PDB file of C-alpha atoms in Angstrom:
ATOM      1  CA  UNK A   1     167.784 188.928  27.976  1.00  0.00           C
ATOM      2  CA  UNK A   2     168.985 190.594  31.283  1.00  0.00           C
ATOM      3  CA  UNK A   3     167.805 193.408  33.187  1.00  0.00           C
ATOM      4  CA  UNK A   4     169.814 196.602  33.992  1.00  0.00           C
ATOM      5  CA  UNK A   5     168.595 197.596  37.447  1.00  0.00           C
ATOM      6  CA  UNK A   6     167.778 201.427  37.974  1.00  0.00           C
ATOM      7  CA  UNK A   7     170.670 202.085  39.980  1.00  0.00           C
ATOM      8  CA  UNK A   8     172.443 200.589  37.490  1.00  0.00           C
ATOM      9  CA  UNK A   9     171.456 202.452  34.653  1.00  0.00           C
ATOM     10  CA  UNK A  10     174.097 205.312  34.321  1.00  0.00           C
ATOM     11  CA  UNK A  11     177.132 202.705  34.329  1.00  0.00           C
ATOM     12  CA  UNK A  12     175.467 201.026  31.139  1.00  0.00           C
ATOM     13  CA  UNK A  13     174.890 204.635  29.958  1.00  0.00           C
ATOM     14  CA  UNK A  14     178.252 205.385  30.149  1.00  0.00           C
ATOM     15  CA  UNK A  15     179.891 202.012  28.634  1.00  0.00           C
ATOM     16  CA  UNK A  16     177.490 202.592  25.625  1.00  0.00           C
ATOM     17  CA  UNK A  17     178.507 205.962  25.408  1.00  0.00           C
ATOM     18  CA  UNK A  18     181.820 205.034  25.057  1.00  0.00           C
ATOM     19  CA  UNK A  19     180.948 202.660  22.424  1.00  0.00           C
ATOM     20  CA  UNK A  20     179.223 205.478  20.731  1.00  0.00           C
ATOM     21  CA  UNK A  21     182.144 207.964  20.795  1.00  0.00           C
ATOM     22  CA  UNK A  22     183.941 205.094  19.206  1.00  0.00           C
ATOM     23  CA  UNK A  23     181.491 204.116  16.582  1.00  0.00           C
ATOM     24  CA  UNK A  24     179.302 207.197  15.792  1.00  0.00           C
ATOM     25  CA  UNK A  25     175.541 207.715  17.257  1.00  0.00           C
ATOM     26  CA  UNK A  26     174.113 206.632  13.626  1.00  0.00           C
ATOM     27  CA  UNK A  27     172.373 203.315  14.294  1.00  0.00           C
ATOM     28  CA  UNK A  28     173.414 201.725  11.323  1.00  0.00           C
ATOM     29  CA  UNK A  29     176.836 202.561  12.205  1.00  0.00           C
ATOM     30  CA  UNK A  30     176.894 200.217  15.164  1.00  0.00           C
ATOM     31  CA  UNK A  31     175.183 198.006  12.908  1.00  0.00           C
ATOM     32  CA  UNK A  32     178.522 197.373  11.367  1.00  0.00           C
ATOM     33  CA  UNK A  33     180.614 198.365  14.264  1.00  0.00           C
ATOM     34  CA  UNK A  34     183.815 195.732  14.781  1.00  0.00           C
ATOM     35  CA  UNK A  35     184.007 193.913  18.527  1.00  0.00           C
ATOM     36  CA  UNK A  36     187.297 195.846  18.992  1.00  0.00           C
ATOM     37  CA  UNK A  37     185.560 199.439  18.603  1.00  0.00           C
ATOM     38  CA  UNK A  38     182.500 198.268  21.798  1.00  0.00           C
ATOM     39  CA  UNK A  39     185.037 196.994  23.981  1.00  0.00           C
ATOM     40  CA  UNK A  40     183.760 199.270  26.928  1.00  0.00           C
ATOM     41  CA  UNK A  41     179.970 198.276  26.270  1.00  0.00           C
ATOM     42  CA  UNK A  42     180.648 194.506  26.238  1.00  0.00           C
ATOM     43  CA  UNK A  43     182.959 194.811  28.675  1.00  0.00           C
ATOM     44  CA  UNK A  44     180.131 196.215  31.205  1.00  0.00           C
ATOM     45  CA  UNK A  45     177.448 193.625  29.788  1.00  0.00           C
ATOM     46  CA  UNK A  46     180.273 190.569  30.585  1.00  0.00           C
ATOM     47  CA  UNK A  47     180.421 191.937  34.162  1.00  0.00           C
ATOM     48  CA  UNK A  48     176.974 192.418  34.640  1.00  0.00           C
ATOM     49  CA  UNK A  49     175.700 188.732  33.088  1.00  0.00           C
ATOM     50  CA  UNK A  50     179.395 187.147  35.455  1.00  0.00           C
ATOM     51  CA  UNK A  51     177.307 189.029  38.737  1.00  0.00           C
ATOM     52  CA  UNK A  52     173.960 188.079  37.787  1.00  0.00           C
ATOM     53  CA  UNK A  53     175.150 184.176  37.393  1.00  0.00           C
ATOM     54  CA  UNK A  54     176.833 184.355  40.497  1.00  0.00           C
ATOM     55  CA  UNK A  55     174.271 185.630  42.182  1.00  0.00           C
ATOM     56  CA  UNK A  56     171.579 182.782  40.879  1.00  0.00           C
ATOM     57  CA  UNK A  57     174.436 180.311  41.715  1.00  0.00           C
ATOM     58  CA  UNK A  58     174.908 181.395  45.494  1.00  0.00           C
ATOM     59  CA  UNK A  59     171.114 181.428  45.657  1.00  0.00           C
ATOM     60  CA  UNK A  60     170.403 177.742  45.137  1.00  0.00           C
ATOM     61  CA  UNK A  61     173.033 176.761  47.704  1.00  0.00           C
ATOM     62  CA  UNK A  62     173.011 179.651  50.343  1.00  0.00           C
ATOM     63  CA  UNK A  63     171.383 179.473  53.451  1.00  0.00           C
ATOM     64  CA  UNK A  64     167.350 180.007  53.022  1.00  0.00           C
ATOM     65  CA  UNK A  65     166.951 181.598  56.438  1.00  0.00           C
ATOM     66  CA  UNK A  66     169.203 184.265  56.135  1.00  0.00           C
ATOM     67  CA  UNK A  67     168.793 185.178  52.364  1.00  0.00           C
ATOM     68  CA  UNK A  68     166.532 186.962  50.637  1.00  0.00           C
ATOM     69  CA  UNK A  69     165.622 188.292  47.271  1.00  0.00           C
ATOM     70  CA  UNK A  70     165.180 192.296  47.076  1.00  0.00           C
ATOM     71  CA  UNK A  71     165.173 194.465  43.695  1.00  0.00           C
ATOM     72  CA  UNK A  72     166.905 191.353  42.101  1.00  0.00           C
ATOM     73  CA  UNK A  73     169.856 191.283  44.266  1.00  0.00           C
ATOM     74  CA  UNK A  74     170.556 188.380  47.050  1.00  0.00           C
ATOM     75  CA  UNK A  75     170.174 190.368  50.980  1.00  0.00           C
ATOM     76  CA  UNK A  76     171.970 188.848  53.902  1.00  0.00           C
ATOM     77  CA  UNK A  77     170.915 189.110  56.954  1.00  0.00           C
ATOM     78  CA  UNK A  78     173.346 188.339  59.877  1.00  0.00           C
ATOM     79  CA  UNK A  79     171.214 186.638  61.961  1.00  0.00           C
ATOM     80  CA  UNK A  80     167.453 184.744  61.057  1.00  0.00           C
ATOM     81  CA  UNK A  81     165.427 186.942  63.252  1.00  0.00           C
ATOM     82  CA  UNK A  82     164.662 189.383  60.414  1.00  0.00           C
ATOM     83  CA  UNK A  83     163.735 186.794  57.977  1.00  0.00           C
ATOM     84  CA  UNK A  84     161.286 184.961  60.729  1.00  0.00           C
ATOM     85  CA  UNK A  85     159.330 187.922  61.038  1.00  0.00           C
ATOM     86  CA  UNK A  86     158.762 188.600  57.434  1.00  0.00           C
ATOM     87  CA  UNK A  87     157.879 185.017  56.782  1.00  0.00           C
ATOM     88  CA  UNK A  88     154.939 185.521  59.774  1.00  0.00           C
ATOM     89  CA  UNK A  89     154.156 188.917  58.016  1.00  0.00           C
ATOM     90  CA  UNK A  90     154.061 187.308  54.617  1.00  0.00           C
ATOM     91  CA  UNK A  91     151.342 184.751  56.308  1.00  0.00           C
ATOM     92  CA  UNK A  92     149.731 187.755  58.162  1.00  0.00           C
ATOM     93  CA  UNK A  93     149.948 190.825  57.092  1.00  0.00           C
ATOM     94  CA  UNK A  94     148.024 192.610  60.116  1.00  0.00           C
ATOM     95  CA  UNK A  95     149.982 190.609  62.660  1.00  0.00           C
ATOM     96  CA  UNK A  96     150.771 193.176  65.414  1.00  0.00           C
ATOM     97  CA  UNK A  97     153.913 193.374  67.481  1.00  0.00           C
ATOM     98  CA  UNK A  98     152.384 191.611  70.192  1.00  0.00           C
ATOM     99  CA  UNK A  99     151.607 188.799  68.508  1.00  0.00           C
ATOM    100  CA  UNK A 100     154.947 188.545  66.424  1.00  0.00           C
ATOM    101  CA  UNK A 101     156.769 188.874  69.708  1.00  0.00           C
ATOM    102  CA  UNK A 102     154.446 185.715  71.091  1.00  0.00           C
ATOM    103  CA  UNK A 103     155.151 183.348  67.993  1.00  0.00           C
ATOM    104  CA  UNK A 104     159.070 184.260  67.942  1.00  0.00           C
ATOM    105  CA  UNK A 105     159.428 184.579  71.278  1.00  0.00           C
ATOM    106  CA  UNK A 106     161.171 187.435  71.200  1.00  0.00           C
ATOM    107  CA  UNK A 107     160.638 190.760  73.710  1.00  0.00           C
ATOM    108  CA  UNK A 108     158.374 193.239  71.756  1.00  0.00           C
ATOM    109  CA  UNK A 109     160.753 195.946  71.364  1.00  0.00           C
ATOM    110  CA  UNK A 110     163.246 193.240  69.773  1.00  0.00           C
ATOM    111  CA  UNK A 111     160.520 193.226  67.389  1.00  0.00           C
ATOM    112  CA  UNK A 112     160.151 196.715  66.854  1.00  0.00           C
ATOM    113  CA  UNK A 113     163.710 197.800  66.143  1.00  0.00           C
ATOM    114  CA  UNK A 114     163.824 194.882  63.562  1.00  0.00           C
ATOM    115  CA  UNK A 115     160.710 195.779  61.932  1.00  0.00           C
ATOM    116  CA  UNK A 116     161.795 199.848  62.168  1.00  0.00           C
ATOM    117  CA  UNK A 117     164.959 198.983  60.711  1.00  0.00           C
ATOM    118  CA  UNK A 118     162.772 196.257  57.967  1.00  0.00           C
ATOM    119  CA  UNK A 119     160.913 199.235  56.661  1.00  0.00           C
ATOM    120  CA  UNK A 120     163.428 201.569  56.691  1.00  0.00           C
ATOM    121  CA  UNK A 121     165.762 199.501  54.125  1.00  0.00           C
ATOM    122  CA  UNK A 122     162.497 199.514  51.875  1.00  0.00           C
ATOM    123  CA  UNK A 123     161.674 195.340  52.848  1.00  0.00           C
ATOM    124  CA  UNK A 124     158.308 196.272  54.498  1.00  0.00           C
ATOM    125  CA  UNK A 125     155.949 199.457  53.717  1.00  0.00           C
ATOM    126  CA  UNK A 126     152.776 200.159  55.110  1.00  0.00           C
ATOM    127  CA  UNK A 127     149.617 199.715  52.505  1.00  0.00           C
ATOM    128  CA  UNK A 128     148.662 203.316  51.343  1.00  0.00           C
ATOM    129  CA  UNK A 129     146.678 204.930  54.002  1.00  0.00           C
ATOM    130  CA  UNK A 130     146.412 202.534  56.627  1.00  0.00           C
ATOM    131  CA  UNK A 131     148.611 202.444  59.671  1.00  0.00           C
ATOM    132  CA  UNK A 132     147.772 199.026  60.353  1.00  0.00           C
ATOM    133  CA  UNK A 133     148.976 195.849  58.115  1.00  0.00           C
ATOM    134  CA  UNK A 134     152.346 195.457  56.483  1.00  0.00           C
ATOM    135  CA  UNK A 135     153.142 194.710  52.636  1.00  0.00           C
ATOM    136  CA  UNK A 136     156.225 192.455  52.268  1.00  0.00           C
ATOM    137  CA  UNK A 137     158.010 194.278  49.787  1.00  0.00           C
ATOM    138  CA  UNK A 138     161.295 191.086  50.045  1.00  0.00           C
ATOM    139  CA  UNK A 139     160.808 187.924  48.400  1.00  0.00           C
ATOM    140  CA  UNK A 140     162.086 184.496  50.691  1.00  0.00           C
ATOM    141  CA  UNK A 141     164.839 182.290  48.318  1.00  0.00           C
ATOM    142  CA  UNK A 142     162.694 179.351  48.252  1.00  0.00           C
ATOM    143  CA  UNK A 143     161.898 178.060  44.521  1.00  0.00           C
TER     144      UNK A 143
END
C-alpha cells in the first residue's frame, strides 16, 4: 500500500487520467486494460514507490540530529540547533524562551528566530487558543 501525499495528488490525477484516455473511464475496462495502454499511471506509481524507498533508506543511516520526519518526507536542517529545541519542546511543551535559551545555551533571540522560523514552516503550532505551550507538529528519526 503507499500513500499519495496531498500535494501530490494532482500528478497521480493526471497519470491516471492518462491511463483513462487510453483505456476508457468504464471500470471494467481497466479491468482488462494491457500494461502497454497504463504506461503513464505505472510509470508515476514506479517513481513514487523508487522516492519513498529512498527516502526510508537515507533515514536509517542519515544523521539523527539534523533529520526529521514531516508530512512523510525526510527535513534537513543545516545545522542541529533547530532539532535541539524541538526535542526540549517535545519534553516540555510550555518551556518558554528563557528557559530554552538556558538549557541550549544559546542567546534568547537565537531562540526566537529559530522557533519563528519553526512555526512558520508548519513544525510547531500553538494549541488552539492558548498563546502559551507549543505542539510539535515534526516527528525526530529515531525508531
Amino acid at each position: 500500500m503507499m500513500v499519495i501525499r496531498s500535494k501530490n495528488k494532482t500528478a497521480y490525477l493526471n497519470a491516471l487520467a492518462l491511463a483513462d484516455s487510453s483505456i476508457g473511464q468504464i471500470p471494467a475496462d481497466g479491468a482488462h486494460a494491457s500494461l502497454k495502454s497504463i504506461t503513464p499511471f505505472v510509470d508515476y506509481m514506479e517513481k513514487a514507490l523508487s522516492a519513498d524507498i529512498s527516502a526510508m533508506l537515507e533515514s536509517l543511516s542519515g544523521d539523527r540530529e539534523i533529520m526529521w520526519w514531516y508530512e512523510g518526507e525526510i527535513i534537513r536542517f543545516s545545522t542541529t540547533t533547530p532539532g535541539r529545541i524541538l526535542r526540549v519542546l517535545q519534553s516540555n511543551p510550555n518551556a518558554s524562551l528563557s528557559t530554552i535559551s538556558t538549557i541550549l545555551g544559546i542567546s534568547r533571540s537565537a531562540i526566537q528566530k529559530q522557533v519563528d522560523n519553526l512555526a512558520k514552516k508548519g513544525y510547531l503550532a500553538r494549541p488552539e487558543c492558548k498563546k502559551r505551550g507549543w505542539i510539535v507538529c515534526i516527528s525526530n528519526m529515531e525508531f
